[in-house]
Coordinates of C-alpha atoms in Angstrom, one line a residue:
Chain A
K23 CA 12.8 -16.8 -3.0
A24 CA 11.2 -16.0 0.4
G25 CA 8.9 -13.1 0.6
V26 CA 8.8 -10.1 3.0
T27 CA 8.4 -11.3 6.6
Q28 CA 7.2 -9.3 9.5
T29 CA 7.3 -10.2 13.2
P30 CA 5.4 -10.5 15.3
R31 CA 2.1 -10.9 13.4
Y32 CA 0.0 -9.9 16.3
L33 CA 0.7 -7.7 19.3
I34 CA -1.4 -6.3 22.2
K35 CA 0.0 -3.4 24.2
T36 CA -1.4 -0.9 26.6
R37 CA -1.4 2.9 26.4
G38 CA 1.9 4.5 27.2
Q39 CA 4.0 1.4 26.4
Q40 CA 6.4 1.3 23.5
V41 CA 6.6 -1.3 20.7
T42 CA 9.2 -2.5 18.2
L43 CA 8.1 -4.2 14.9
S44 CA 10.5 -6.0 12.6
C45 CA 10.6 -6.5 8.9
S46 CA 12.9 -8.7 6.8
P47 CA 12.9 -7.8 3.1
I48 CA 13.2 -10.1 0.2
S49 CA 16.8 -11.2 -0.3
G50 CA 18.7 -8.7 -2.4
H51 CA 16.2 -5.9 -1.7
R52 CA 17.8 -2.9 -0.1
S53 CA 14.8 -0.5 0.4
V54 CA 12.2 -0.9 3.0
S55 CA 9.1 1.2 3.4
W56 CA 6.6 1.2 6.3
Y57 CA 2.9 1.9 6.1
Q58 CA 0.0 2.2 8.6
Q59 CA -3.3 0.8 7.6
T60 CA -6.5 1.8 9.5
P61 CA -10.1 1.5 8.6
G62 CA -11.2 4.6 6.6
Q63 CA -7.7 5.9 6.1
G64 CA -6.2 3.3 3.8
L65 CA -2.5 2.8 3.8
Q66 CA -0.5 5.8 5.0
F67 CA 3.2 6.1 4.3
L68 CA 5.4 6.2 7.4
F69 CA 9.0 6.2 6.1
E70 CA 11.4 4.6 3.7
Y71 CA 14.9 3.3 4.5
F72 CA 17.6 2.6 2.0
S73 CA 21.2 1.7 2.9
E74 CA 20.5 2.3 6.6
T75 CA 19.4 5.9 5.9
Q76 CA 15.9 7.3 6.1
R77 CA 15.2 8.5 2.6
N78 CA 11.6 9.7 3.0
K79 CA 9.2 10.4 5.8
G80 CA 5.4 10.6 6.0
N81 CA 3.4 12.9 8.2
F82 CA 3.5 11.1 11.5
P83 CA 4.6 12.3 14.9
G84 CA 8.1 11.8 16.3
R85 CA 6.8 8.9 18.4
F86 CA 7.1 6.8 15.2
S87 CA 10.7 6.0 14.3
G88 CA 12.6 3.4 12.4
R89 CA 16.0 2.1 11.5
Q90 CA 17.6 -0.2 9.0
F91 CA 20.5 -2.5 9.6
S92 CA 23.4 -3.4 7.3
N93 CA 21.6 -6.6 6.2
S94 CA 18.6 -4.4 5.1
R95 CA 16.4 -5.7 7.9
S96 CA 14.3 -2.9 9.3
E97 CA 12.6 -2.1 12.6
M98 CA 9.9 0.3 13.4
N99 CA 9.4 1.7 16.9
V100 CA 6.4 3.5 18.4
S101 CA 6.8 5.1 21.8
T102 CA 4.2 6.2 24.3
L103 CA 1.5 4.2 22.5
E104 CA -2.0 5.8 22.1
L105 CA -5.3 4.0 21.4
G106 CA -5.3 5.5 17.9
D107 CA -2.1 3.7 17.1
S108 CA -4.1 0.5 16.8
A109 CA -3.6 -0.5 13.2
L110 CA -2.1 -3.0 10.7
Y111 CA 1.5 -2.0 10.1
L112 CA 2.8 -3.1 6.7
C113 CA 6.3 -3.1 5.4
A114 CA 7.3 -3.4 1.8
S115 CA 10.6 -4.0 0.1
S116 CA 12.0 -3.1 -3.3
L117 CA 15.4 -3.6 -5.0
A118 CA 16.5 0.0 -4.9
E119 CA 15.8 3.5 -3.5
G120 CA 12.4 4.8 -4.5
H121 CA 11.2 2.1 -6.9
S122 CA 7.7 2.3 -5.4
Y123 CA 6.5 0.7 -8.7
E124 CA 8.0 -2.7 -7.6
Q125 CA 7.3 -2.9 -3.9
Y126 CA 6.4 -6.2 -2.4
F127 CA 4.5 -6.2 0.9
G128 CA 4.7 -8.4 3.9
P129 CA 1.6 -9.7 5.7
G130 CA 1.7 -7.0 8.3
T131 CA 1.8 -6.8 12.1
R132 CA -1.6 -6.2 13.7
L133 CA -1.1 -3.9 16.7
T134 CA -3.9 -3.5 19.3
V135 CA -3.5 -0.8 21.9
T136 CA -5.8 -1.1 25.0
Chain B
D7 CA -5.8 15.9 2.9
Q8 CA -6.7 12.8 1.0
Q9 CA -4.9 13.2 -2.3
V10 CA -6.2 9.8 -3.6
K11 CA -9.8 9.0 -3.1
Q12 CA -11.9 5.8 -3.5
N13 CA -15.4 7.0 -2.9
S14 CA -17.0 3.6 -2.9
P15 CA -16.1 1.6 0.2
S16 CA -17.8 -1.5 -1.1
L17 CA -19.1 -3.0 -4.4
S18 CA -21.0 -6.2 -5.1
V19 CA -20.9 -7.7 -8.6
Q20 CA -22.4 -10.9 -10.0
E21 CA -19.9 -13.6 -11.1
G22 CA -19.1 -13.3 -14.8
R23 CA -20.1 -9.6 -15.0
I24 CA -17.8 -6.6 -15.2
S25 CA -16.4 -5.0 -12.0
I26 CA -15.5 -1.3 -12.2
L27 CA -13.5 0.2 -9.4
N28 CA -13.0 4.0 -9.4
C29 CA -10.3 6.2 -8.0
D30 CA -9.9 10.0 -8.1
Y31 CA -6.8 12.1 -7.3
T32 CA -6.1 15.7 -6.7
N33 CA -2.4 16.1 -7.0
S34 CA -1.5 16.9 -10.7
M35 CA 2.1 15.9 -10.0
F36 CA 1.1 12.2 -9.9
D37 CA 2.3 10.5 -13.0
Y38 CA 2.2 6.8 -12.1
F39 CA -0.7 4.9 -10.8
L40 CA -1.0 1.4 -9.4
W41 CA -3.8 -1.0 -8.2
Y42 CA -3.2 -3.4 -5.4
K43 CA -5.4 -6.3 -4.2
K44 CA -5.5 -7.3 -0.6
Y45 CA -6.9 -10.4 1.0
P46 CA -7.5 -10.6 4.8
A47 CA -4.3 -11.5 6.8
E48 CA -2.1 -10.9 3.8
G49 CA -0.2 -7.9 2.5
P50 CA -1.4 -6.0 -0.6
T51 CA -0.2 -7.6 -3.9
F52 CA 0.4 -5.6 -7.1
L53 CA -2.1 -6.0 -9.8
I54 CA -1.5 -3.5 -12.6
S55 CA -0.1 -0.1 -13.2
I56 CA -0.3 2.8 -15.6
S57 CA 2.0 5.6 -16.5
S58 CA 0.6 9.1 -17.3
I59 CA 1.9 8.8 -20.8
K60 CA -0.8 6.2 -21.5
D61 CA -4.5 6.1 -21.1
K62 CA -5.0 2.4 -20.9
N63 CA -3.2 -0.7 -19.8
E64 CA -4.4 -4.2 -20.0
D65 CA -3.3 -7.4 -18.4
G66 CA -5.5 -10.4 -18.9
R67 CA -8.8 -9.8 -17.2
F68 CA -7.6 -6.5 -15.7
T69 CA -7.6 -3.2 -17.5
V70 CA -6.8 0.2 -16.0
F71 CA -8.0 3.4 -17.6
L72 CA -6.6 6.8 -16.9
N73 CA -8.3 10.1 -17.6
K74 CA -5.7 12.8 -16.8
S75 CA -8.0 15.7 -17.4
A76 CA -10.5 14.4 -15.0
K77 CA -7.8 13.1 -12.6
H78 CA -9.6 9.8 -12.6
L79 CA -8.7 6.2 -13.0
S80 CA -10.6 3.0 -13.0
L81 CA -9.9 -0.7 -12.9
H82 CA -12.1 -3.0 -14.9
I83 CA -12.2 -6.7 -14.1
V84 CA -13.9 -8.9 -16.7
P85 CA -15.2 -11.4 -16.3
S86 CA -15.4 -11.2 -12.5
Q87 CA -14.6 -14.4 -10.6
P88 CA -15.2 -15.4 -6.9
G89 CA -11.4 -15.2 -6.2
D90 CA -11.5 -11.5 -7.1
S91 CA -13.3 -10.8 -3.8
A92 CA -10.9 -8.7 -1.9
V93 CA -10.1 -5.1 -1.0
Y94 CA -8.7 -3.1 -3.8
F95 CA -6.4 -0.1 -3.3
C96 CA -5.4 2.5 -5.9
A97 CA -2.1 4.3 -5.3
A98 CA -0.3 7.1 -7.0
S99 CA 3.3 8.2 -7.2
T100 CA 5.4 10.9 -8.8
N101 CA 8.7 10.6 -10.8
F102 CA 7.1 7.6 -12.7
G103 CA 6.9 5.4 -9.6
N104 CA 10.2 6.3 -8.1
E105 CA 8.7 8.2 -5.1
K106 CA 6.6 7.1 -2.2
L107 CA 3.1 5.8 -2.8
T108 CA 0.0 7.6 -1.8
F109 CA -2.9 5.2 -1.3
G110 CA -6.6 5.5 -1.4
T111 CA -8.8 4.2 1.3
G112 CA -9.8 1.0 -0.6
T113 CA -12.9 -0.6 -2.0
R114 CA -14.1 -4.0 -0.8
L115 CA -15.2 -6.0 -3.9
T116 CA -17.5 -8.9 -3.3
I117 CA -18.3 -11.3 -6.2
I118 CA -21.6 -13.0 -5.8
P119 CA -21.6 -16.6 -7.2

Protein backbone atom coordinates (compact mmCIF):
# COMPACT_ATOMS: atom_id res chain seq x y z
CA LYS A 1 0.00 0.00 0.00
CA ALA A 2 1.41 3.37 -1.00
CA GLY A 3 2.21 5.81 1.78
CA VAL A 4 1.19 9.42 2.21
CA THR A 5 2.43 11.53 -0.67
CA GLN A 6 2.97 15.26 -0.70
CA THR A 7 3.63 17.53 -3.64
CA PRO A 8 5.69 19.45 -4.35
CA ARG A 9 8.58 18.36 -2.14
CA TYR A 10 10.34 21.71 -2.34
CA LEU A 11 9.05 25.17 -3.10
CA ILE A 12 10.55 28.66 -3.15
CA LYS A 13 8.22 31.65 -3.04
CA THR A 14 8.61 35.35 -2.41
CA ARG A 15 6.89 37.41 0.26
CA GLY A 16 3.33 38.37 -0.57
CA GLN A 17 2.74 35.43 -2.88
CA GLN A 18 0.40 32.57 -2.14
CA VAL A 19 1.09 28.84 -2.23
CA THR A 20 -0.92 25.64 -2.44
CA LEU A 21 0.41 22.34 -1.10
CA SER A 22 -1.12 18.96 -1.83
CA CYS A 23 -1.45 15.78 0.19
CA SER A 24 -2.70 12.37 -0.91
CA PRO A 25 -3.51 10.10 2.03
CA ILE A 26 -3.02 6.37 2.24
CA SER A 27 -5.74 4.57 0.31
CA GLY A 28 -8.77 4.12 2.53
CA HIS A 29 -7.74 6.82 4.99
CA ARG A 30 -10.36 9.53 5.32
CA SER A 31 -8.74 11.93 7.78
CA VAL A 32 -5.92 14.30 6.88
CA SER A 33 -4.08 16.54 9.33
CA TRP A 34 -1.55 19.24 8.54
CA TYR A 35 1.42 20.33 10.66
CA GLN A 36 4.07 23.03 10.39
CA GLN A 37 7.58 22.14 11.53
CA THR A 38 10.07 24.90 12.27
CA PRO A 39 13.36 24.76 14.18
CA GLY A 40 12.77 25.32 17.87
CA GLN A 41 8.99 24.98 17.58
CA GLY A 42 8.61 21.33 16.75
CA LEU A 43 5.50 20.28 14.91
CA GLN A 44 2.53 22.56 15.31
CA PHE A 45 -0.95 21.44 14.40
CA LEU A 46 -2.61 23.43 11.63
CA PHE A 47 -5.92 21.65 10.97
CA GLU A 48 -7.61 18.30 10.44
CA TYR A 49 -10.07 17.41 7.70
CA PHE A 50 -12.47 14.50 7.68
CA SER A 51 -15.14 13.85 5.07
CA GLU A 52 -14.42 17.20 3.42
CA THR A 53 -15.07 19.08 6.68
CA GLN A 54 -12.58 20.86 8.87
CA ARG A 55 -12.84 19.05 12.17
CA ASN A 56 -10.18 20.79 14.18
CA LYS A 57 -8.03 23.90 13.81
CA GLY A 58 -4.80 25.00 15.41
CA ASN A 59 -3.74 28.48 16.41
CA PHE A 60 -2.69 29.89 13.05
CA PRO A 61 -3.82 33.08 11.29
CA GLY A 62 -6.55 33.02 8.67
CA ARG A 63 -3.92 33.18 5.91
CA PHE A 64 -3.62 29.43 6.42
CA SER A 65 -6.52 27.49 5.00
CA GLY A 66 -7.22 24.07 3.67
CA ARG A 67 -9.76 21.83 2.08
CA GLN A 68 -10.42 18.20 1.44
CA PHE A 69 -11.88 16.62 -1.64
CA SER A 70 -14.29 13.72 -1.96
CA ASN A 71 -11.39 11.34 -2.66
CA SER A 72 -9.85 12.42 0.69
CA ARG A 73 -6.98 14.27 -0.98
CA SER A 74 -6.28 17.54 0.78
CA GLU A 75 -4.77 20.88 -0.12
CA MET A 76 -3.37 23.56 2.11
CA ASN A 77 -3.15 27.18 1.04
CA VAL A 78 -1.12 30.00 2.52
CA SER A 79 -1.85 33.49 1.25
CA THR A 80 0.26 36.63 1.54
CA LEU A 81 3.36 34.69 2.43
CA GLU A 82 5.68 36.00 5.15
CA LEU A 83 9.32 35.11 5.79
CA GLY A 84 8.24 33.31 8.97
CA ASP A 85 6.16 30.88 6.93
CA SER A 86 9.35 29.16 5.80
CA ALA A 87 9.00 25.68 7.23
CA LEU A 88 8.48 22.01 6.54
CA TYR A 89 4.78 21.33 6.07
CA LEU A 90 3.76 17.80 6.94
CA CYS A 91 0.50 16.06 6.38
CA ALA A 92 -0.62 12.91 8.10
CA SER A 93 -3.49 10.57 7.35
CA SER A 94 -5.50 8.20 9.49
CA LEU A 95 -8.41 5.89 8.90
CA ALA A 96 -11.04 7.85 10.74
CA GLU A 97 -11.83 11.13 12.42
CA GLY A 98 -9.48 11.90 15.28
CA HIS A 99 -7.43 8.70 15.57
CA SER A 100 -4.26 10.65 16.18
CA TYR A 101 -2.81 7.47 17.64
CA GLU A 102 -2.53 5.94 14.18
CA GLN A 103 -1.40 8.81 11.99
CA TYR A 104 0.99 8.17 9.13
CA PHE A 105 3.06 11.09 7.95
CA GLY A 106 4.15 12.08 4.49
CA PRO A 107 7.69 13.30 3.73
CA GLY A 108 6.68 16.94 3.83
CA THR A 109 6.92 19.98 1.58
CA ARG A 110 9.84 22.29 2.31
CA LEU A 111 8.65 25.86 1.74
CA THR A 112 11.18 28.67 1.57
CA VAL A 113 9.92 32.24 1.49
CA THR A 114 12.42 34.87 0.33
CA ASP B 1 2.51 28.20 25.48
CA GLN B 2 4.51 25.01 24.97
CA GLN B 3 2.40 22.30 26.57
CA VAL B 4 4.86 19.55 25.65
CA LYS B 5 8.53 20.21 26.28
CA GLN B 6 11.69 18.42 25.33
CA ASN B 7 14.35 20.36 27.14
CA SER B 8 17.35 18.63 25.57
CA PRO B 9 17.76 19.69 21.93
CA SER B 10 20.48 17.10 21.41
CA LEU B 11 21.94 13.98 22.97
CA SER B 12 24.99 11.87 22.08
CA VAL B 13 25.28 8.26 23.23
CA GLN B 14 27.85 5.56 22.63
CA GLU B 15 26.71 2.61 20.54
CA GLY B 16 25.52 -0.24 22.75
CA ARG B 17 24.68 2.01 25.69
CA ILE B 18 21.28 3.19 26.84
CA SER B 19 19.71 6.33 25.33
CA ILE B 20 17.21 8.18 27.53
CA LEU B 21 15.07 10.89 25.99
CA ASN B 22 12.89 13.00 28.23
CA CYS B 23 9.63 14.86 27.77
CA ASP B 24 7.55 16.99 30.15
CA TYR B 25 3.99 18.16 29.75
CA THR B 26 1.86 20.73 31.50
CA ASN B 27 -1.70 19.87 30.43
CA SER B 28 -3.19 17.40 32.92
CA MET B 29 -5.89 16.52 30.37
CA PHE B 30 -3.37 14.65 28.22
CA ASP B 31 -4.01 10.93 28.56
CA TYR B 32 -2.16 9.45 25.60
CA PHE B 33 1.47 9.90 24.68
CA LEU B 34 3.46 8.92 21.63
CA TRP B 35 7.06 8.97 20.46
CA TYR B 36 7.97 9.56 16.85
CA LYS B 37 11.30 9.25 15.11
CA LYS B 38 12.27 11.44 12.18
CA TYR B 39 15.07 11.07 9.68
CA PRO B 40 16.06 13.98 7.41
CA ALA B 41 13.86 14.35 4.32
CA GLU B 42 11.31 11.91 5.72
CA GLY B 43 8.14 12.34 7.72
CA PRO B 44 7.98 11.28 11.38
CA THR B 45 7.33 7.59 11.95
CA PHE B 46 5.52 6.21 14.97
CA LEU B 47 7.69 4.41 17.50
CA ILE B 48 5.76 3.62 20.63
CA SER B 49 2.88 4.96 22.69
CA ILE B 50 1.49 4.78 26.18
CA SER B 51 -1.90 5.41 27.69
CA SER B 52 -2.27 7.15 31.04
CA ILE B 53 -3.68 3.98 32.55
CA LYS B 54 -0.21 2.43 32.31
CA ASP B 55 3.17 3.56 33.56
CA LYS B 56 5.33 1.50 31.23
CA ASN B 57 5.14 0.12 27.73
CA GLU B 58 7.81 -1.93 26.03
CA ASP B 59 8.42 -2.83 22.41
CA GLY B 60 11.70 -4.54 21.66
CA ARG B 61 14.56 -2.17 22.38
CA PHE B 62 12.18 0.70 23.12
CA THR B 63 10.49 1.34 26.46
CA VAL B 64 8.40 4.34 27.41
CA PHE B 65 7.86 5.27 31.05
CA LEU B 66 5.11 7.60 32.23
CA ASN B 67 5.12 9.41 35.57
CA LYS B 68 1.75 11.10 35.75
CA SER B 69 2.34 12.85 39.06
CA ALA B 70 5.47 14.49 37.65
CA LYS B 71 3.89 14.98 34.22
CA HIS B 72 6.98 13.38 32.75
CA LEU B 73 7.66 10.65 30.25
CA SER B 74 10.85 9.14 28.98
CA LEU B 75 11.90 6.91 26.11
CA HIS B 76 14.63 4.36 26.75
CA ILE B 77 16.48 2.75 23.87
CA VAL B 78 18.72 -0.15 24.76
CA PRO B 79 21.07 -1.08 23.30
CA SER B 80 21.50 2.01 21.12
CA GLN B 81 22.41 1.39 17.49
CA PRO B 82 23.77 3.75 14.80
CA GLY B 83 20.44 3.55 12.95
CA ASP B 84 18.79 5.15 15.98
CA SER B 85 20.44 8.47 15.11
CA ALA B 86 17.47 10.72 14.31
CA VAL B 87 15.28 13.43 15.79
CA TYR B 88 12.80 12.13 18.34
CA PHE B 89 9.53 13.90 19.05
CA CYS B 90 7.19 13.21 21.90
CA ALA B 91 3.54 14.02 21.41
CA ALA B 92 0.46 14.08 23.59
CA SER B 93 -3.25 13.82 23.01
CA THR B 94 -6.50 13.75 24.93
CA ASN B 95 -9.43 11.35 24.65
CA PHE B 96 -6.96 8.46 24.50
CA GLY B 97 -5.39 9.53 21.25
CA ASN B 98 -8.57 10.53 19.47
CA GLU B 99 -7.83 14.24 19.47
CA LYS B 100 -5.14 16.31 17.82
CA LEU B 101 -1.52 15.75 18.71
CA THR B 102 0.56 18.33 20.54
CA PHE B 103 4.24 17.82 19.82
CA GLY B 104 7.41 18.71 21.66
CA THR B 105 10.28 20.49 19.94
CA GLY B 106 12.33 17.34 19.39
CA THR B 107 15.65 15.90 20.57
CA ARG B 108 18.37 15.06 18.08
CA LEU B 109 19.94 11.74 19.11
CA THR B 110 23.37 10.88 17.77
CA ILE B 111 24.74 7.39 18.34
CA ILE B 112 28.53 7.34 18.32
CA PRO B 113 30.00 4.11 16.86
